Amino acid sequence: VITLNLNLNMPSEDFVGSSLVFVDEHNASKTHTVDFKAGHSIIHKGSLLHSALPIERGERQNLIVWLFGEHGDVRVAPYDESEQMTPAERWWGSMAYAGGSDEVRTEV
């Protein structure tokens, strides 16, 4: 799983606190702190142990997206060519292309 954490605050929407703390995956006694500012985003492995420190003042608005691969896994190695999707399959699904070709229908 890959996690995308996007801060939706505008620069004028000030908040204090809520830094993200990540546990080092090679040394559990070591942590890394990331200050999370308005408009910034962070992408990280979802399996990496992490937490957010308390918000001390203001509000923080976040959009968090978890990206999963087939069977809930995120694949690191490239897919074999026979397993790859066409652009139409990837972006518009099976409803958007005709007869298995790459021709994209424009009507819905």
Tab-separated table of N, CA and C in Angstrom:
chain	number	residue	atom	x	y	z
A	1	VAL	N	0.844	-1.179	0.000
A	1	VAL	CA	0.000	0.000	0.000
A	1	VAL	C	0.889	1.241	0.000
A	2	ILE	N	0.516	2.180	-0.828
A	2	ILE	CA	1.182	3.484	-0.850
A	2	ILE	C	0.177	4.500	-0.316
A	3	THR	N	0.625	5.416	0.509
A	3	THR	CA	-0.249	6.441	1.070
A	3	THR	C	0.134	7.804	0.515
A	4	LEU	N	-0.877	8.533	0.046
A	4	LEU	CA	-0.707	9.926	-0.360
A	4	LEU	C	-1.434	10.762	0.676
A	5	ASN	N	-0.734	11.676	1.299
A	5	ASN	CA	-1.286	12.546	2.333
A	5	ASN	C	-1.110	13.974	1.836
A	6	LEU	N	-2.220	14.627	1.464
A	6	LEU	CA	-2.187	15.961	0.874
A	6	LEU	C	-2.862	16.957	1.803
A	7	ASN	N	-2.123	17.984	2.201
A	7	ASN	CA	-2.685	19.019	3.062
A	7	ASN	C	-3.471	19.996	2.199
A	8	LEU	N	-4.745	20.188	2.506
A	8	LEU	CA	-5.639	21.031	1.716
A	8	LEU	C	-5.737	22.467	2.233
A	9	ASN	N	-5.065	22.774	3.321
A	9	ASN	CA	-5.118	24.137	3.860
A	9	ASN	C	-4.529	25.134	2.872
A	10	MET	N	-5.131	26.330	2.835
A	10	MET	CA	-4.563	27.443	2.097
A	10	MET	C	-3.466	28.059	2.969
A	11	PRO	N	-2.481	28.730	2.360
A	11	PRO	CA	-1.403	29.330	3.166
A	11	PRO	C	-1.922	30.254	4.271
A	12	SER	N	-3.076	30.896	4.057
A	12	SER	CA	-3.626	31.796	5.070
A	12	SER	C	-4.310	31.045	6.213
A	13	GLU	N	-4.570	29.758	6.051
A	13	GLU	CA	-5.223	28.945	7.089
A	13	GLU	C	-4.146	28.317	7.964
A	14	ASP	N	-3.708	29.091	8.915
A	14	ASP	CA	-2.569	28.719	9.742
A	14	ASP	C	-2.946	27.654	10.765
A	15	PHE	N	-2.020	26.746	10.995
A	15	PHE	CA	-2.157	25.773	12.073
A	15	PHE	C	-0.771	25.516	12.642
A	16	VAL	N	-0.731	25.056	13.886
A	16	VAL	CA	0.533	24.762	14.558
A	16	VAL	C	0.460	23.328	15.047
A	17	GLY	N	1.561	22.606	14.870
A	17	GLY	CA	1.620	21.217	15.310
A	17	GLY	C	1.308	20.265	14.169
A	18	SER	N	0.960	19.060	14.519
A	18	SER	CA	0.567	17.977	13.621
A	18	SER	C	1.688	17.499	12.706
A	19	SER	N	2.938	17.651	13.134
A	19	SER	CA	4.040	17.079	12.359
A	19	SER	C	3.856	15.564	12.274
A	20	LEU	N	4.367	14.990	11.212
A	20	LEU	CA	4.298	13.533	11.060
A	20	LEU	C	5.592	12.915	11.555
A	21	VAL	N	5.466	11.823	12.291
A	21	VAL	CA	6.621	11.122	12.834
A	21	VAL	C	6.650	9.723	12.228
A	22	PHE	N	7.771	9.387	11.593
A	22	PHE	CA	7.945	8.071	10.975
A	22	PHE	C	8.997	7.290	11.748
A	23	VAL	N	8.727	6.014	11.999
A	23	VAL	CA	9.695	5.132	12.638
A	23	VAL	C	10.625	4.603	11.550
A	24	ASP	N	11.922	4.712	11.776
A	24	ASP	CA	12.913	4.229	10.812
A	24	ASP	C	12.719	2.729	10.597
A	25	GLU	N	12.566	2.308	9.340
A	25	GLU	CA	12.288	0.895	9.079
A	25	GLU	C	13.492	-0.007	9.320
A	26	HIS	N	14.688	0.571	9.455
A	26	HIS	CA	15.888	-0.227	9.712
A	26	HIS	C	16.337	-0.172	11.163
A	27	ASN	N	15.835	0.825	11.903
A	27	ASN	CA	16.224	0.986	13.302
A	27	ASN	C	15.012	1.549	14.053
A	28	ALA	N	14.241	0.678	14.682
A	28	ALA	CA	12.973	1.069	15.316
A	28	ALA	C	13.155	2.059	16.465
A	29	SER	N	14.377	2.226	16.964
A	29	SER	CA	14.589	3.184	18.052
A	29	SER	C	14.806	4.604	17.501
A	30	LYS	N	14.838	4.734	16.175
A	30	LYS	CA	15.082	6.026	15.534
A	30	LYS	C	13.805	6.490	14.833
A	31	THR	N	13.487	7.794	14.951
A	31	THR	CA	12.317	8.356	14.268
A	31	THR	C	12.738	9.541	13.410
A	32	HIS	N	11.885	9.856	12.435
A	32	HIS	CA	12.091	10.998	11.547
A	32	HIS	C	10.833	11.853	11.602
A	33	THR	N	10.988	13.141	11.826
A	33	THR	CA	9.846	14.053	11.932
A	33	THR	C	9.783	14.934	10.685
A	34	VAL	N	8.564	15.041	10.135
A	34	VAL	CA	8.332	15.859	8.942
A	34	VAL	C	7.297	16.913	9.300
A	35	ASP	N	7.660	18.186	9.143
A	35	ASP	CA	6.695	19.267	9.356
A	35	ASP	C	5.763	19.302	8.151
A	36	PHE	N	4.475	19.324	8.423
A	36	PHE	CA	3.474	19.259	7.365
A	36	PHE	C	2.861	20.640	7.217
A	37	LYS	N	3.121	21.290	6.093
A	37	LYS	CA	2.689	22.668	5.886
A	37	LYS	C	1.548	22.741	4.871
A	38	ALA	N	0.834	23.852	4.867
A	38	ALA	CA	-0.281	24.066	3.944
A	38	ALA	C	0.157	23.825	2.509
A	39	GLY	N	-0.632	23.016	1.786
A	39	GLY	CA	-0.371	22.743	0.384
A	39	GLY	C	0.663	21.673	0.103
A	40	HIS	N	1.318	21.157	1.117
A	40	HIS	CA	2.334	20.125	0.907
A	40	HIS	C	1.692	18.742	0.859
A	41	SER	N	2.405	17.815	0.236
A	41	SER	CA	1.948	16.431	0.229
A	41	SER	C	3.120	15.515	0.555
A	42	ILE	N	2.770	14.345	1.031
A	42	ILE	CA	3.765	13.330	1.370
A	42	ILE	C	3.269	12.008	0.806
A	43	ILE	N	4.148	11.283	0.155
A	43	ILE	CA	3.847	9.940	-0.323
A	43	ILE	C	4.793	9.005	0.411
A	44	HIS	N	4.237	7.932	0.998
A	44	HIS	CA	5.076	6.986	1.725
A	44	HIS	C	4.460	5.596	1.690
A	45	LYS	N	5.276	4.616	1.999
A	45	LYS	CA	4.766	3.249	2.112
A	45	LYS	C	3.792	3.205	3.282
A	46	GLY	N	2.607	2.669	3.038
A	46	GLY	CA	1.604	2.589	4.092
A	46	GLY	C	2.029	1.703	5.249
A	47	SER	N	2.922	0.763	4.977
A	47	SER	CA	3.363	-0.154	6.035
A	47	SER	C	4.376	0.486	6.975
A	48	LEU	N	4.881	1.650	6.621
A	48	LEU	CA	5.849	2.337	7.475
A	48	LEU	C	5.130	2.899	8.701
A	49	LEU	N	5.561	2.497	9.884
A	49	LEU	CA	4.917	2.973	11.107
A	49	LEU	C	5.047	4.489	11.210
A	50	HIS	N	3.917	5.154	11.468
A	50	HIS	CA	3.920	6.605	11.531
A	50	HIS	C	2.748	7.088	12.376
A	51	SER	N	2.833	8.357	12.765
A	51	SER	CA	1.751	8.982	13.520
A	51	SER	C	1.832	10.491	13.317
A	52	ALA	N	0.749	11.162	13.663
A	52	ALA	CA	0.722	12.626	13.608
A	52	ALA	C	0.739	13.160	15.030
A	53	LEU	N	1.556	14.175	15.267
A	53	LEU	CA	1.571	14.825	16.570
A	53	LEU	C	0.299	15.668	16.713
A	54	PRO	N	-0.101	15.991	17.926
A	54	PRO	CA	-1.338	16.759	18.127
A	54	PRO	C	-1.287	18.131	17.447
A	55	ILE	N	-2.451	18.585	17.002
A	55	ILE	CA	-2.593	19.947	16.481
A	55	ILE	C	-2.689	20.867	17.696
A	56	GLU	N	-1.809	21.849	17.766
A	56	GLU	CA	-1.754	22.740	18.925
A	56	GLU	C	-2.630	23.978	18.760
A	57	ARG	N	-2.815	24.404	17.488
A	57	ARG	CA	-3.642	25.580	17.222
A	57	ARG	C	-4.133	25.509	15.785
A	58	GLY	N	-5.395	25.923	15.559
A	58	GLY	CA	-5.969	25.951	14.218
A	58	GLY	C	-6.517	24.590	13.803
A	59	GLU	N	-6.756	24.439	12.510
A	59	GLU	CA	-7.270	23.187	11.956
A	59	GLU	C	-6.421	22.775	10.771
A	60	ARG	N	-6.286	21.479	10.583
A	60	ARG	CA	-5.576	20.930	9.430
A	60	ARG	C	-6.572	20.105	8.632
A	61	GLN	N	-6.679	20.387	7.342
A	61	GLN	CA	-7.571	19.646	6.452
A	61	GLN	C	-6.701	18.804	5.525
A	62	ASN	N	-6.883	17.490	5.548
A	62	ASN	CA	-6.070	16.594	4.735
A	62	ASN	C	-6.936	15.712	3.860
A	63	LEU	N	-6.397	15.364	2.713
A	63	LEU	CA	-6.951	14.325	1.864
A	63	LEU	C	-5.954	13.186	1.908
A	64	ILE	N	-6.421	12.018	2.319
A	64	ILE	CA	-5.539	10.865	2.416
A	64	ILE	C	-6.055	9.806	1.456
A	65	VAL	N	-5.160	9.324	0.596
A	65	VAL	CA	-5.513	8.316	-0.404
A	65	VAL	C	-4.589	7.126	-0.210
A	66	TRP	N	-5.182	5.944	-0.153
A	66	TRP	CA	-4.416	4.712	-0.070
A	66	TRP	C	-4.478	4.041	-1.433
A	67	LEU	N	-3.328	3.768	-2.001
A	67	LEU	CA	-3.246	3.158	-3.328
A	67	LEU	C	-2.887	1.688	-3.184
A	68	PHE	N	-3.789	0.844	-3.659
A	68	PHE	CA	-3.590	-0.593	-3.583
A	68	PHE	C	-3.407	-1.153	-4.983
A	69	GLY	N	-2.684	-2.230	-5.100
A	69	GLY	CA	-2.575	-2.962	-6.355
A	69	GLY	C	-3.499	-4.156	-6.328
A	70	GLU	N	-3.339	-5.009	-7.303
A	70	GLU	CA	-4.144	-6.219	-7.404
A	70	GLU	C	-4.006	-7.046	-6.122
A	71	HIS	N	-5.095	-7.550	-5.601
A	71	HIS	CA	-5.154	-8.354	-4.373
A	71	HIS	C	-4.674	-7.579	-3.148
A	72	GLY	N	-4.762	-6.244	-3.193
A	72	GLY	CA	-4.386	-5.428	-2.050
A	72	GLY	C	-2.902	-5.161	-1.924
A	73	ASP	N	-2.112	-5.614	-2.883
A	73	ASP	CA	-0.666	-5.415	-2.843
A	73	ASP	C	-0.251	-4.303	-3.785
A	74	VAL	N	0.853	-3.676	-3.482
A	74	VAL	CA	1.465	-2.733	-4.410
A	74	VAL	C	2.668	-3.446	-5.003
A	75	ARG	N	2.657	-3.569	-6.305
A	75	ARG	CA	3.706	-4.320	-6.982
A	75	ARG	C	4.908	-3.424	-7.227
A	76	VAL	N	6.090	-3.910	-6.909
A	76	VAL	CA	7.313	-3.152	-7.109
A	76	VAL	C	7.900	-3.456	-8.481
A	77	ALA	N	7.869	-4.730	-8.886
A	77	ALA	CA	8.418	-5.138	-10.178
A	77	ALA	C	7.437	-4.792	-11.295
A	78	PRO	N	7.942	-4.537	-12.499
A	78	PRO	CA	7.030	-4.242	-13.611
A	78	PRO	C	6.179	-5.458	-13.971
A	79	TYR	N	4.988	-5.188	-14.494
A	79	TYR	CA	4.116	-6.259	-14.955
A	79	TYR	C	4.657	-6.831	-16.257
A	80	ASP	N	4.465	-8.140	-16.451
A	80	ASP	CA	4.773	-8.777	-17.719
A	80	ASP	C	3.886	-8.137	-18.782
A	81	GLU	N	4.369	-8.033	-20.000
A	81	GLU	CA	3.616	-7.375	-21.063
A	81	GLU	C	2.217	-7.974	-21.235
A	82	SER	N	2.087	-9.276	-21.045
A	82	SER	CA	0.775	-9.922	-21.194
A	82	SER	C	-0.207	-9.512	-20.099
A	83	GLU	N	0.282	-8.987	-18.977
A	83	GLU	CA	-0.564	-8.564	-17.865
A	83	GLU	C	-0.882	-7.071	-17.889
A	84	GLN	N	-0.248	-6.327	-18.791
A	84	GLN	CA	-0.416	-4.877	-18.813
A	84	GLN	C	-1.758	-4.488	-19.420
A	85	MET	N	-2.333	-3.410	-18.907
A	85	MET	CA	-3.600	-2.890	-19.413
A	85	MET	C	-3.336	-1.895	-20.531
A	86	THR	N	-4.290	-1.778	-21.430
A	86	THR	CA	-4.212	-0.731	-22.444
A	86	THR	C	-4.572	0.591	-21.779
A	87	PRO	N	-4.239	1.728	-22.392
A	87	PRO	CA	-4.652	3.013	-21.807
A	87	PRO	C	-6.165	3.102	-21.610
A	88	ALA	N	-6.949	2.584	-22.566
A	88	ALA	CA	-8.410	2.639	-22.429
A	88	ALA	C	-8.882	1.827	-21.233
A	89	GLU	N	-8.300	0.654	-21.011
A	89	GLU	CA	-8.683	-0.173	-19.861
A	89	GLU	C	-8.310	0.509	-18.548
A	90	ARG	N	-7.135	1.107	-18.522
A	90	ARG	CA	-6.644	1.734	-17.290
A	90	ARG	C	-7.458	2.965	-16.918
A	91	TRP	N	-7.737	3.848	-17.876
A	91	TRP	CA	-8.317	5.139	-17.551
A	91	TRP	C	-9.818	5.214	-17.706
A	92	TRP	N	-10.414	4.397	-18.572
A	92	TRP	CA	-11.847	4.520	-18.784
A	92	TRP	C	-12.599	3.243	-18.490
A	93	GLY	N	-11.938	2.168	-18.164
A	93	GLY	CA	-12.611	0.921	-17.829
A	93	GLY	C	-13.196	0.230	-19.049
A	94	SER	N	-13.738	-0.925	-18.821
A	94	SER	CA	-14.223	-1.751	-19.920
A	94	SER	C	-15.426	-1.140	-20.623
A	95	MET	N	-16.145	-0.210	-19.983
A	95	MET	CA	-17.309	0.423	-20.597
A	95	MET	C	-16.905	1.421	-21.682
A	96	ALA	N	-15.655	1.866	-21.689
A	96	ALA	CA	-15.274	2.971	-22.560
A	96	ALA	C	-14.634	2.532	-23.868
A	97	TYR	N	-14.290	1.278	-24.020
A	97	TYR	CA	-13.677	0.887	-25.285
A	97	TYR	C	-14.511	-0.192	-25.956
A	98	ALA	N	-14.453	-0.221	-27.242
A	98	ALA	CA	-15.323	-1.106	-28.023
A	98	ALA	C	-14.578	-2.373	-28.412
A	99	GLY	N	-15.158	-3.508	-28.093
A	99	GLY	CA	-14.655	-4.794	-28.571
A	99	GLY	C	-13.219	-5.116	-28.228
A	100	GLY	N	-12.713	-4.601	-27.123
A	100	GLY	CA	-11.349	-4.928	-26.717
A	100	GLY	C	-10.280	-4.137	-27.465
A	101	SER	N	-10.671	-3.258	-28.354
A	101	SER	CA	-9.672	-2.450	-29.067
A	101	SER	C	-9.298	-1.237	-28.224
A	102	ASP	N	-8.345	-0.472	-28.711
A	102	ASP	CA	-7.946	0.745	-28.008
A	102	ASP	C	-8.777	1.944	-28.440
A	103	GLU	N	-9.773	1.720	-29.285
A	103	GLU	CA	-10.633	2.805	-29.737
A	103	GLU	C	-11.546	3.220	-28.597
A	104	VAL	N	-11.469	4.459	-28.204
A	104	VAL	CA	-12.237	4.958	-27.065
A	104	VAL	C	-13.545	5.552	-27.548
A	105	ARG	N	-14.657	5.126	-26.938
A	105	ARG	CA	-15.964	5.694	-27.264
A	105	ARG	C	-16.106	7.031	-26.562
A	106	THR	N	-16.731	7.965	-27.235
A	106	THR	CA	-16.920	9.276	-26.612
A	106	THR	C	-18.281	9.430	-25.983
A	107	GLU	N	-19.270	8.611	-26.384
A	107	GLU	CA	-20.589	8.710	-25.771
A	107	GLU	C	-20.635	7.915	-24.489
A	108	VAL	N	-21.475	8.325	-23.594
A	108	VAL	CA	-21.602	7.632	-22.305
A	108	VAL	C	-22.947	6.959	-22.221
